[in-house]
Amino acid sequence: METLNFLMQGFDVALRPTNLLVALFGAFVGTIVGLLPGLGPINGVALLLPLAFALGLPPETALILLAAVYLGCEYGGRISAILLNVPGDAAAIMTTLDGYPLARQGKAGIALSLSAVSSFTGSIIATCGVVAFAPLLAKWAVAFGPAEYFVLMVFAIACLGGMVGDKPVKTLMSALIGLGLATVGVDSTTGVYRFTFGSVSLSDGIQFVIVVIGLFSVSEVLLMLEQTHAGQQAVKASGRMLFNLKEYTQTVGTMLRSSVVGFVIGTLPGAGATIASAVTYMTEKRMAGASGRFGDGDLRGVAAPEAANNASACGSLIPMLTLGVPGSGTTAVMIGALTLYNITPGPLLFEQQPDVVWGLIASLFIGNVILLLMNIPLIGLFSRMLAVPNWVLVPAITVVSLVGVYAVHSTTFDLVLMIGLGVFGYILRKLDFPLSSLILGFVLGEMMESNLRRALSISNGDLAILWSSPITLILWALAILMLALPGLRWWRATRRRVHDKGAETQPAP
C-alpha cells in the first residue's frame, strides 16, 4: 500500500503539464534518433543532457525527458531494422533477422505494428517490476557499506566481460580506460594533481558531458563521413498496416516470456538490452524447433527481441536508482545527469528525493502509452525520415554537440578536448572496442575510488575489510564467475569443434 501511495505521488509529478510536454517531446525525439542508423539511445540521451541542464529544468523534469528519449530510442531502433535491414542500435540487431524478410514479403506494416505492441508490452511489464522490486531492493541496499559498494562495482565491471561473450577482453580494456579517465584531476583526499599535464583546465577532471558527447556524437559523425547511403532505399510498407488477432495470439506468449527474461537481464549491472534481445531470440528459436521460420520472416523473431530490449531498458533503472550502479551505458549517462544536479543515486534516493524517483517511474507508464499511440499512426512518416541524407544529418549533430558542450562552462578548451576524445573514440570504434563499457568505467571510477578509500580508512588500511562480510564474499564469487564465463564458453566451443572434427574423420561402417 505504501508503494502505491508513492506511485500516485509520482503520477502527480509526471502529469504536470510541463512534464507531459517534456515526455511527449522526448518520446518523439527519441524515436527519431532511434530510427536513424547508428545513433542509438546513448547518443540521444547524451545530446539532450546538456540541453536539459542549460535550460535549467528541475531534476525530475530532466530525468523524465531523458527517460522518454531512452524509451523512444528503443522503440525507434526497430524501424530502420525492419525497413532497411540496418539496426538503429545494437539492441535492434536481432530484429533485422526476421523483420527485414517480413518487409521484403510485403508485411512491413504488420512487422512494425507488432514490434510496437511488443515494445509496449515489454516496457509495461518491466515498469511494473520496477515498482514492485526497486523499493524492496533499496531497503536491502541500506545494509551496504563502503566495502560492499566497492565490490559491487567490481562485480559490475566483471559483468561487462562475462556477459559480452564475443569480445570480453576488449570490453574489460575499454572499462579500464574509462576508469583511467576518471582519475584525471585533483585528488580529493590528498590534493595532488593527477594526469593534468600542467593544464589548469584539467584540474577539475574531465567533465562527464564532454566525455559522452566526444566519444559518441563526434565519433559517430566521423563514422558517418565514411559512409554513403547511395543506392540504399527503404522497403515501403504495403498491404495491411496492422496485425490481426491470429497473429497476435501466435506471438503473445513470446512477448510475455521475453519481457520477463529481458527485465531480469536488465537488472544485471552492465548487461544491457543487446544481450537481452539475443538471449530471448535464441530461446524462442529453440522452443519453436522445426515449426519455426526464424530467419525467413517469423513474427516471433520480431516480438521476442523487441519485448526483451524494452524490458531490459526499464529494468536497467533498478540498479541505477537503488544501488547507484548503472545497468547500461544509457543509465550511466542518466547517473551523470543526477550528479549534475548534486543528487547521489542509491538507496537513500527513495527517501531523500521521492519526487524524482517516483516521478520518473510514473513517467515510464505515461511515456510508453505516448509511444504506442505515436508509433502506429506514424509508421509511414518515420519510414520517410530514413531518407535524411548525411549532408544534413552530420552538420546537425555537430552543431548540437558543440553548443551542448560549450554551454556547460563556456570555454574553448572543452571544445578542443571534446574533439580529441571524439577522434580517440573513433579509433576505438574502428578497433571494435565497445564505448558503452568505457562510459560505465568512467562513471564508476570516482565512486569506486571514494568507497575504497572510505573502507580502508575504517579498517586502518587492512584490505581484509573487502572480503570480511557475507555480502562482499557473495559479490566476489559472482564477479569471479562472470570473469570465468568467457573461458568456459571458449573451452566448450573448442571441445565441440574437436568432437565434430573427430566425427567427420571417423570411417563409415
Short mmCIF file of C-alpha atoms in Angstrom, two decimals:
data_model
loop_
_atom_site.label_atom_id
_atom_site.label_comp_id
_atom_site.label_asym_id
_atom_site.label_seq_id
_atom_site.Cartn_x
_atom_site.Cartn_y
_atom_site.Cartn_z
CA MET A 1 0.00 0.00 0.00
CA GLU A 2 2.84 2.39 0.79
CA THR A 3 4.33 1.72 -2.64
CA LEU A 4 1.02 2.53 -4.34
CA ASN A 5 0.81 5.80 -2.41
CA PHE A 6 4.30 6.74 -3.58
CA LEU A 7 3.35 5.76 -7.15
CA MET A 8 0.29 8.03 -7.01
CA GLN A 9 2.60 10.79 -5.77
CA GLY A 10 4.79 10.06 -8.78
CA PHE A 11 1.82 10.40 -11.15
CA ASP A 12 1.09 13.80 -9.63
CA VAL A 13 4.59 14.82 -10.69
CA ALA A 14 4.56 13.12 -14.11
CA LEU A 15 1.11 14.50 -15.07
CA ARG A 16 2.11 18.14 -14.58
CA PRO A 17 1.65 19.93 -17.92
CA THR A 18 5.36 20.76 -18.25
CA ASN A 19 6.41 17.17 -17.59
CA LEU A 20 3.79 15.81 -20.00
CA LEU A 21 5.08 18.11 -22.76
CA VAL A 22 8.67 17.12 -21.95
CA ALA A 23 7.73 13.41 -22.10
CA LEU A 24 5.98 13.90 -25.45
CA PHE A 25 8.95 15.82 -26.86
CA GLY A 26 11.44 13.27 -25.54
CA ALA A 27 9.45 10.32 -26.90
CA PHE A 28 9.31 11.88 -30.38
CA VAL A 29 12.98 12.91 -30.43
CA GLY A 30 13.99 9.51 -29.08
CA THR A 31 12.06 7.70 -31.79
CA ILE A 32 13.70 9.84 -34.49
CA VAL A 33 17.18 9.28 -33.03
CA GLY A 34 16.45 5.56 -32.67
CA LEU A 35 15.40 5.07 -36.28
CA LEU A 36 18.50 6.84 -37.63
CA PRO A 37 21.05 4.04 -38.09
CA GLY A 38 23.97 4.05 -35.69
CA LEU A 39 22.91 6.75 -33.24
CA GLY A 40 21.13 4.75 -30.53
CA PRO A 41 19.90 5.70 -27.04
CA ILE A 42 23.27 6.73 -25.59
CA ASN A 43 23.72 9.37 -28.30
CA GLY A 44 20.12 10.55 -27.92
CA VAL A 45 20.40 10.98 -24.16
CA ALA A 46 23.89 12.46 -24.43
CA LEU A 47 22.75 15.11 -26.92
CA LEU A 48 19.82 16.26 -24.75
CA LEU A 49 21.62 16.11 -21.40
CA PRO A 50 23.47 19.45 -21.75
CA LEU A 51 20.32 21.00 -23.23
CA ALA A 52 18.25 19.96 -20.21
CA PHE A 53 20.89 21.33 -17.85
CA ALA A 54 21.33 24.57 -19.81
CA LEU A 55 17.55 25.21 -19.80
CA GLY A 56 17.53 24.95 -16.02
CA LEU A 57 14.98 22.14 -15.91
CA PRO A 58 14.33 20.75 -12.41
CA PRO A 59 15.88 17.31 -11.80
CA GLU A 60 12.63 15.34 -12.05
CA THR A 61 11.74 17.03 -15.35
CA ALA A 62 15.25 16.44 -16.75
CA LEU A 63 15.09 12.75 -15.82
CA ILE A 64 11.62 12.38 -17.36
CA LEU A 65 13.00 13.91 -20.57
CA LEU A 66 16.00 11.58 -20.68
CA ALA A 67 13.90 8.50 -19.82
CA ALA A 68 11.43 9.36 -22.60
CA VAL A 69 14.31 9.68 -25.06
CA TYR A 70 15.70 6.34 -23.85
CA LEU A 71 12.38 4.54 -24.36
CA GLY A 72 11.81 6.31 -27.69
CA CYS A 73 15.18 5.15 -28.99
CA GLU A 74 14.35 1.56 -28.06
CA TYR A 75 11.07 1.87 -29.98
CA GLY A 76 12.62 3.68 -32.95
CA GLY A 77 15.54 1.30 -33.42
CA ARG A 78 13.21 -1.28 -34.92
CA ILE A 79 12.06 0.96 -37.79
CA SER A 80 15.32 1.05 -39.74
CA ALA A 81 15.97 -2.58 -38.73
CA ILE A 82 12.76 -3.71 -40.42
CA LEU A 83 12.65 -1.33 -43.39
CA LEU A 84 16.37 -1.01 -44.20
CA ASN A 85 17.94 -4.09 -42.60
CA VAL A 86 20.10 -1.57 -40.68
CA PRO A 87 19.58 -1.64 -36.90
CA GLY A 88 19.14 1.75 -35.25
CA ASP A 89 21.26 0.47 -32.36
CA ALA A 90 22.94 -2.75 -31.25
CA ALA A 91 19.84 -3.98 -29.40
CA ALA A 92 17.87 -3.99 -32.68
CA ILE A 93 20.33 -6.29 -34.47
CA MET A 94 18.22 -9.38 -33.72
CA THR A 95 15.11 -7.62 -35.07
CA THR A 96 16.67 -7.43 -38.53
CA LEU A 97 16.88 -11.23 -38.79
CA ASP A 98 13.12 -11.63 -39.25
CA GLY A 99 11.90 -8.04 -39.57
CA TYR A 100 13.58 -7.34 -42.90
CA PRO A 101 12.45 -10.64 -44.50
CA LEU A 102 8.89 -9.77 -43.44
CA ALA A 103 9.25 -6.34 -45.06
CA ARG A 104 10.54 -7.96 -48.25
CA GLN A 105 7.40 -10.12 -48.24
CA GLY A 106 5.18 -7.01 -48.17
CA LYS A 107 4.45 -7.32 -44.43
CA ALA A 108 6.37 -4.28 -43.25
CA GLY A 109 3.26 -2.71 -41.70
CA ILE A 110 2.47 -5.90 -39.81
CA ALA A 111 6.05 -6.19 -38.55
CA LEU A 112 6.22 -2.53 -37.48
CA SER A 113 2.87 -2.56 -35.68
CA LEU A 114 3.62 -5.88 -33.96
CA SER A 115 7.04 -4.65 -32.85
CA ALA A 116 5.42 -1.51 -31.39
CA VAL A 117 2.99 -3.60 -29.33
CA SER A 118 5.83 -5.94 -28.29
CA SER A 119 7.89 -2.96 -27.16
CA PHE A 120 4.92 -1.62 -25.22
CA THR A 121 4.29 -4.99 -23.56
CA GLY A 122 7.93 -5.39 -22.55
CA SER A 123 8.17 -1.87 -21.15
CA ILE A 124 4.92 -2.06 -19.15
CA ILE A 125 5.78 -5.45 -17.60
CA ALA A 126 9.28 -4.22 -16.72
CA THR A 127 7.95 -0.96 -15.27
CA CYS A 128 5.60 -2.98 -13.04
CA GLY A 129 8.70 -4.92 -11.98
CA VAL A 130 10.47 -1.66 -11.14
CA VAL A 131 7.51 -0.61 -8.97
CA ALA A 132 7.46 -3.97 -7.20
CA PHE A 133 11.16 -4.66 -6.67
CA ALA A 134 13.01 -1.33 -6.63
CA PRO A 135 11.74 -0.19 -3.17
CA LEU A 136 12.49 -3.63 -1.67
CA LEU A 137 16.00 -3.62 -3.13
CA ALA A 138 16.52 -0.05 -1.90
CA LYS A 139 15.69 -1.08 1.67
CA TRP A 140 18.05 -4.06 1.42
CA ALA A 141 20.79 -1.92 -0.10
CA VAL A 142 20.91 0.30 3.01
CA ALA A 143 22.96 -2.52 4.57
CA PHE A 144 25.74 -1.80 2.07
CA GLY A 145 28.85 -0.12 3.45
CA PRO A 146 31.84 1.31 1.54
CA ALA A 147 33.45 -2.13 1.13
CA GLU A 148 30.22 -3.65 -0.21
CA TYR A 149 29.78 -0.80 -2.68
CA PHE A 150 33.35 -1.15 -3.93
CA VAL A 151 32.98 -4.90 -4.51
CA LEU A 152 29.58 -4.30 -6.14
CA MET A 153 31.24 -2.03 -8.69
CA VAL A 154 33.95 -4.61 -9.29
CA PHE A 155 31.13 -7.07 -9.97
CA ALA A 156 29.50 -4.60 -12.39
CA ILE A 157 32.72 -4.33 -14.40
CA ALA A 158 33.19 -8.12 -14.29
CA CYS A 159 29.66 -8.47 -15.70
CA LEU A 160 30.77 -6.50 -18.76
CA GLY A 161 33.44 -9.05 -19.63
CA GLY A 162 31.37 -12.06 -18.71
CA MET A 163 28.16 -11.12 -20.49
CA VAL A 164 29.70 -9.78 -23.71
CA GLY A 165 30.93 -13.11 -24.96
CA ASP A 166 32.40 -12.23 -28.35
CA LYS A 167 34.95 -9.67 -27.13
CA PRO A 168 35.35 -9.85 -23.33
CA VAL A 169 38.99 -8.70 -23.31
CA LYS A 170 38.26 -5.57 -25.35
CA THR A 171 35.23 -4.87 -23.18
CA LEU A 172 37.27 -5.02 -19.98
CA MET A 173 40.07 -2.94 -21.53
CA SER A 174 37.52 -0.33 -22.55
CA ALA A 175 36.14 -0.23 -18.97
CA LEU A 176 39.71 0.19 -17.62
CA ILE A 177 40.26 3.13 -19.99
CA GLY A 178 37.12 4.69 -18.53
CA LEU A 179 38.44 4.13 -15.01
CA GLY A 180 41.70 5.79 -16.04
CA LEU A 181 39.91 8.87 -17.43
CA ALA A 182 38.05 9.18 -14.12
CA THR A 183 41.35 9.67 -12.25
CA VAL A 184 42.26 12.89 -14.11
CA GLY A 185 42.17 15.99 -11.90
CA VAL A 186 42.90 16.92 -8.29
CA ASP A 187 42.87 14.03 -5.82
CA SER A 188 40.01 14.88 -3.45
CA THR A 189 41.83 13.30 -0.48
CA THR A 190 45.44 14.46 -0.86
CA GLY A 191 45.04 17.49 -3.12
CA VAL A 192 47.66 16.13 -5.55
CA TYR A 193 47.27 16.91 -9.26
CA ARG A 194 46.92 13.70 -11.30
CA PHE A 195 47.40 13.40 -15.07
CA THR A 196 46.67 17.09 -15.70
CA PHE A 197 49.95 17.62 -17.65
CA GLY A 198 50.23 21.11 -16.18
CA SER A 199 46.85 22.22 -17.55
CA VAL A 200 44.70 24.22 -15.15
CA SER A 201 41.63 23.33 -17.25
CA LEU A 202 42.04 19.68 -16.28
CA SER A 203 42.35 20.34 -12.54
CA ASP A 204 38.63 19.65 -12.05
CA GLY A 205 38.85 16.48 -14.11
CA ILE A 206 37.24 15.70 -17.44
CA GLN A 207 33.59 16.70 -17.40
CA PHE A 208 31.07 13.95 -17.99
CA VAL A 209 29.23 15.79 -20.77
CA ILE A 210 32.48 16.24 -22.71
CA VAL A 211 33.33 12.55 -22.45
CA VAL A 212 29.90 11.37 -23.56
CA ILE A 213 29.43 13.78 -26.45
CA GLY A 214 33.04 13.44 -27.60
CA LEU A 215 33.16 9.65 -27.54
CA PHE A 216 29.72 9.08 -29.01
CA SER A 217 28.49 12.04 -31.03
CA VAL A 218 31.80 13.22 -32.52
CA SER A 219 32.99 9.69 -33.26
CA GLU A 220 29.60 8.96 -34.86
CA VAL A 221 29.99 11.99 -37.11
CA LEU A 222 33.43 10.74 -38.20
CA LEU A 223 31.97 7.32 -38.97
CA MET A 224 29.11 8.89 -40.91
CA LEU A 225 31.58 10.80 -43.07
CA GLU A 226 32.93 7.42 -44.20
CA GLN A 227 29.58 6.11 -45.28
CA THR A 228 27.13 6.80 -48.05
CA HIS A 229 23.52 5.84 -48.41
CA ALA A 230 23.64 5.89 -52.21
CA GLY A 231 21.50 3.13 -53.60
CA GLN A 232 20.01 2.29 -50.21
CA GLN A 233 16.24 2.53 -50.24
CA ALA A 234 13.70 1.74 -47.59
CA VAL A 235 11.20 -1.03 -48.21
CA LYS A 236 7.84 0.64 -48.43
CA ALA A 237 5.14 -0.68 -46.16
CA SER A 238 2.48 -2.30 -48.29
CA GLY A 239 -0.63 -4.35 -47.60
CA ARG A 240 -2.05 -4.40 -44.08
CA MET A 241 -0.63 -1.84 -41.65
CA LEU A 242 -1.81 -3.70 -38.52
CA PHE A 243 -1.51 -7.30 -37.36
CA ASN A 244 -4.68 -9.35 -36.88
CA LEU A 245 -5.96 -11.32 -33.88
CA LYS A 246 -4.47 -14.61 -35.12
CA GLU A 247 -1.00 -13.10 -35.46
CA TYR A 248 -1.26 -11.52 -32.01
CA THR A 249 -2.34 -14.85 -30.48
CA GLN A 250 0.68 -16.56 -32.06
CA THR A 251 3.11 -14.05 -30.53
CA VAL A 252 1.59 -13.04 -27.18
CA GLY A 253 3.31 -15.88 -25.32
CA THR A 254 6.62 -14.87 -26.86
CA MET A 255 6.07 -11.27 -25.76
CA LEU A 256 5.33 -12.23 -22.16
CA ARG A 257 8.25 -14.67 -21.82
CA SER A 258 10.72 -12.30 -23.47
CA SER A 259 9.53 -9.39 -21.31
CA VAL A 260 10.25 -11.28 -18.09
CA VAL A 261 13.65 -12.52 -19.30
CA GLY A 262 14.57 -9.08 -20.61
CA PHE A 263 13.64 -7.45 -17.31
CA VAL A 264 15.77 -9.90 -15.31
CA ILE A 265 18.77 -9.40 -17.62
CA GLY A 266 18.30 -5.63 -17.48
CA THR A 267 18.67 -5.60 -13.71
CA LEU A 268 22.19 -7.05 -14.02
CA PRO A 269 24.79 -4.25 -13.96
CA GLY A 270 26.33 -3.84 -17.40
CA ALA A 271 24.26 -6.50 -19.18
CA GLY A 272 22.05 -4.26 -21.32
CA ALA A 273 19.38 -4.64 -23.98
CA THR A 274 21.71 -6.15 -26.60
CA ILE A 275 22.27 -9.28 -24.54
CA ALA A 276 18.58 -9.49 -23.59
CA SER A 277 17.42 -9.40 -27.22
CA ALA A 278 19.98 -12.02 -28.27
CA VAL A 279 19.14 -14.40 -25.40
CA THR A 280 15.37 -14.22 -25.94
CA TYR A 281 15.64 -14.58 -29.72
CA MET A 282 17.75 -17.73 -29.45
CA THR A 283 15.48 -19.10 -26.70
CA GLU A 284 12.34 -18.66 -28.80
CA LYS A 285 14.09 -20.14 -31.81
CA ARG A 286 14.98 -23.26 -29.83
CA MET A 287 11.44 -23.50 -28.43
CA ALA A 288 9.92 -23.22 -31.91
CA GLY A 289 12.11 -26.02 -33.27
CA ALA A 290 11.29 -27.24 -36.77
CA SER A 291 7.92 -25.46 -36.77
CA GLY A 292 9.57 -22.03 -36.73
CA ARG A 293 10.62 -19.93 -39.70
CA PHE A 294 13.20 -17.90 -37.80
CA GLY A 295 15.45 -16.04 -40.21
CA ASP A 296 12.86 -16.17 -43.01
CA GLY A 297 10.18 -13.93 -41.56
CA ASP A 298 8.78 -15.39 -38.33
CA LEU A 299 6.69 -12.88 -36.36
CA ARG A 300 8.01 -14.36 -33.10
CA GLY A 301 11.51 -13.37 -34.27
CA VAL A 302 10.33 -9.73 -34.19
CA ALA A 303 8.27 -9.93 -31.00
CA ALA A 304 10.96 -11.60 -28.85
CA PRO A 305 13.86 -9.11 -29.24
CA GLU A 306 11.57 -6.07 -29.22
CA ALA A 307 9.83 -7.06 -25.98
CA ALA A 308 13.17 -8.01 -24.43
CA ASN A 309 15.18 -4.90 -25.28
CA ASN A 310 12.47 -2.55 -23.99
CA ALA A 311 12.00 -4.60 -20.83
CA SER A 312 15.76 -4.56 -20.32
CA ALA A 313 15.88 -0.78 -20.77
CA CYS A 314 13.34 -0.31 -17.97
CA GLY A 315 14.96 -3.00 -15.82
CA SER A 316 18.33 -1.26 -16.04
CA LEU A 317 16.84 1.61 -14.00
CA ILE A 318 16.70 -0.64 -10.90
CA PRO A 319 20.47 -0.84 -10.22
CA MET A 320 20.76 2.83 -11.17
CA LEU A 321 18.14 4.02 -8.68
CA THR A 322 18.72 1.56 -5.84
CA LEU A 323 22.48 0.93 -5.89
CA GLY A 324 23.86 3.90 -7.80
CA VAL A 325 25.34 1.43 -10.32
CA PRO A 326 24.40 1.90 -14.00
CA GLY A 327 22.62 -1.05 -15.54
CA SER A 328 23.57 0.03 -19.07
CA GLY A 329 25.54 2.66 -20.93
CA THR A 330 22.46 4.88 -21.20
CA THR A 331 21.71 4.72 -17.47
CA ALA A 332 25.35 5.67 -16.91
CA VAL A 333 24.59 8.91 -18.75
CA MET A 334 21.47 9.37 -16.61
CA ILE A 335 23.55 8.94 -13.45
CA GLY A 336 25.74 11.71 -14.82
CA ALA A 337 22.60 13.83 -15.15
CA LEU A 338 21.81 13.25 -11.47
CA THR A 339 25.33 14.24 -10.44
CA LEU A 340 24.98 17.49 -12.40
CA TYR A 341 22.09 18.30 -10.03
CA ASN A 342 24.16 17.24 -6.99
CA ILE A 343 21.91 14.21 -6.45
CA THR A 344 23.59 10.96 -5.44
CA PRO A 345 21.80 7.85 -6.76
CA GLY A 346 21.46 4.97 -4.31
CA PRO A 347 19.14 3.54 -1.66
CA LEU A 348 18.72 6.88 0.15
CA LEU A 349 17.42 8.44 -3.07
CA PHE A 350 13.96 6.94 -2.38
CA GLU A 351 13.82 8.72 0.98
CA GLN A 352 15.58 11.98 0.11
CA GLN A 353 14.19 12.59 -3.41
CA PRO A 354 10.84 10.74 -3.69
CA ASP A 355 9.51 13.20 -6.30
CA VAL A 356 12.48 12.47 -8.56
CA VAL A 357 12.30 8.68 -8.21
CA TRP A 358 8.56 8.13 -8.34
CA GLY A 359 8.02 10.87 -10.91
CA LEU A 360 10.50 9.03 -13.16
CA ILE A 361 8.82 5.64 -12.58
CA ALA A 362 5.33 7.05 -13.23
CA SER A 363 6.58 8.76 -16.38
CA LEU A 364 7.61 5.35 -17.76
CA PHE A 365 3.95 4.29 -17.84
CA ILE A 366 2.93 7.57 -19.48
CA GLY A 367 5.84 7.55 -21.93
CA ASN A 368 5.02 4.05 -23.12
CA VAL A 369 1.38 4.97 -23.80
CA ILE A 370 2.55 8.07 -25.72
CA LEU A 371 5.00 5.98 -27.76
CA LEU A 372 2.40 3.33 -28.65
CA LEU A 373 -0.14 5.95 -29.75
CA MET A 374 2.57 7.80 -31.66
CA ASN A 375 4.31 4.92 -33.39
CA ILE A 376 1.43 3.04 -35.02
CA PRO A 377 -0.18 6.02 -36.86
CA LEU A 378 3.21 7.48 -37.88
CA ILE A 379 4.75 4.36 -39.43
CA GLY A 380 4.68 5.94 -42.90
CA LEU A 381 6.18 9.24 -41.69
CA PHE A 382 9.02 7.54 -39.83
CA SER A 383 9.91 5.44 -42.83
CA ARG A 384 10.29 8.59 -44.96
CA MET A 385 12.62 10.12 -42.35
CA LEU A 386 15.10 7.37 -43.08
CA ALA A 387 15.87 9.19 -46.30
CA VAL A 388 17.53 12.11 -44.46
CA PRO A 389 20.93 12.42 -46.19
CA ASN A 390 24.20 12.53 -44.30
CA TRP A 391 24.98 16.03 -45.58
CA VAL A 392 22.04 17.26 -43.45
CA LEU A 393 22.47 14.88 -40.52
CA VAL A 394 26.21 15.35 -39.92
CA PRO A 395 26.17 19.17 -39.58
CA ALA A 396 23.06 18.99 -37.35
CA ILE A 397 24.70 16.54 -34.92
CA THR A 398 27.93 18.58 -34.96
CA VAL A 399 26.19 21.86 -34.13
CA VAL A 400 24.13 20.33 -31.31
CA SER A 401 27.27 18.71 -29.87
CA LEU A 402 29.32 21.93 -29.97
CA VAL A 403 26.56 24.06 -28.46
CA GLY A 404 25.84 21.48 -25.77
CA VAL A 405 29.45 21.25 -24.61
CA TYR A 406 30.15 24.99 -24.81
CA ALA A 407 27.00 25.77 -22.78
CA VAL A 408 28.36 23.95 -19.70
CA HIS A 409 31.49 26.05 -18.96
CA SER A 410 31.78 28.37 -21.99
CA THR A 411 35.44 27.50 -22.64
CA THR A 412 37.11 26.63 -25.93
CA PHE A 413 39.29 24.09 -24.10
CA ASP A 414 36.20 21.92 -23.60
CA LEU A 415 35.54 22.01 -27.35
CA VAL A 416 39.12 21.00 -28.17
CA LEU A 417 39.01 18.22 -25.58
CA MET A 418 35.67 17.03 -26.97
CA ILE A 419 37.14 16.78 -30.48
CA GLY A 420 40.23 14.98 -29.16
CA LEU A 421 38.07 12.45 -27.31
CA GLY A 422 35.92 12.10 -30.41
CA VAL A 423 38.95 11.13 -32.53
CA PHE A 424 40.03 8.73 -29.76
CA GLY A 425 36.53 7.25 -29.68
CA TYR A 426 36.56 6.89 -33.47
CA ILE A 427 39.81 4.91 -33.29
CA LEU A 428 38.39 2.68 -30.55
CA ARG A 429 35.27 2.01 -32.59
CA LYS A 430 37.31 1.14 -35.66
CA LEU A 431 39.24 -1.32 -33.47
CA ASP A 432 35.90 -2.75 -32.27
CA PHE A 433 36.16 -1.58 -28.65
CA PRO A 434 32.71 -1.07 -27.06
CA LEU A 435 32.33 2.53 -25.90
CA SER A 436 29.38 1.83 -23.59
CA SER A 437 31.69 -0.09 -21.24
CA LEU A 438 34.12 2.86 -21.28
CA ILE A 439 31.32 5.15 -20.11
CA LEU A 440 30.40 2.66 -17.39
CA GLY A 441 34.01 2.60 -16.24
CA PHE A 442 34.20 6.40 -16.24
CA VAL A 443 31.00 6.75 -14.19
CA LEU A 444 32.04 4.06 -11.71
CA GLY A 445 35.63 5.31 -11.38
CA GLU A 446 35.10 8.12 -8.90
CA MET A 447 32.61 6.09 -6.82
CA MET A 448 34.95 3.08 -6.74
CA GLU A 449 37.88 5.19 -5.56
CA SER A 450 35.92 7.06 -2.88
CA ASN A 451 34.35 3.87 -1.48
CA LEU A 452 37.69 2.04 -1.49
CA ARG A 453 39.34 4.87 0.44
CA ARG A 454 36.48 5.08 2.93
CA ALA A 455 36.61 1.33 3.51
CA LEU A 456 40.39 1.40 4.06
CA SER A 457 40.01 4.38 6.40
CA ILE A 458 37.53 2.43 8.51
CA SER A 459 39.88 -0.60 8.68
CA ASN A 460 43.10 1.45 9.15
CA GLY A 461 44.44 0.17 5.84
CA ASP A 462 43.54 -3.50 6.35
CA LEU A 463 42.49 -4.95 2.95
CA ALA A 464 40.62 -7.77 4.69
CA ILE A 465 37.61 -5.46 5.03
CA LEU A 466 36.98 -6.03 1.31
CA TRP A 467 36.05 -9.67 1.92
CA SER A 468 35.02 -9.67 5.57
CA SER A 469 31.21 -9.65 5.20
CA PRO A 470 28.82 -12.21 3.63
CA ILE A 471 27.70 -9.65 1.03
CA THR A 472 31.26 -8.97 -0.16
CA LEU A 473 32.04 -12.71 -0.32
CA ILE A 474 28.95 -13.35 -2.45
CA LEU A 475 29.80 -10.43 -4.76
CA TRP A 476 33.43 -11.59 -5.14
CA ALA A 477 32.20 -15.09 -6.01
CA LEU A 478 29.78 -13.69 -8.61
CA ALA A 479 32.49 -11.45 -10.08
CA ILE A 480 34.88 -14.40 -10.44
CA LEU A 481 32.09 -16.42 -12.06
CA MET A 482 31.39 -13.63 -14.54
CA LEU A 483 35.08 -13.38 -15.45
CA ALA A 484 35.26 -17.17 -15.87
CA LEU A 485 32.27 -17.37 -18.22
CA PRO A 486 34.17 -16.39 -21.42
CA GLY A 487 36.82 -19.02 -20.66
CA LEU A 488 34.17 -21.67 -20.07
CA ARG A 489 32.42 -20.76 -23.33
CA TRP A 490 35.72 -20.95 -25.22
CA TRP A 491 36.50 -24.35 -23.65
CA ARG A 492 33.07 -25.73 -24.58
CA ALA A 493 33.33 -24.40 -28.13
CA THR A 494 36.81 -25.94 -28.51
CA ARG A 495 35.58 -29.32 -27.26
CA ARG A 496 32.63 -29.16 -29.66
CA ARG A 497 34.90 -28.40 -32.62
CA VAL A 498 37.24 -31.27 -31.69
CA HIS A 499 34.28 -33.62 -31.32
CA ASP A 500 32.78 -32.57 -34.66
CA LYS A 501 36.15 -32.93 -36.40
CA GLY A 502 36.60 -36.39 -34.92
CA ALA A 503 33.13 -37.41 -36.08
CA GLU A 504 33.92 -36.26 -39.64
CA THR A 505 37.21 -38.17 -39.85
CA GLN A 506 35.79 -41.39 -38.37
CA PRO A 507 35.44 -44.01 -41.15
CA ALA A 508 31.92 -45.02 -42.06
CA PRO A 509 30.93 -48.61 -41.13
#
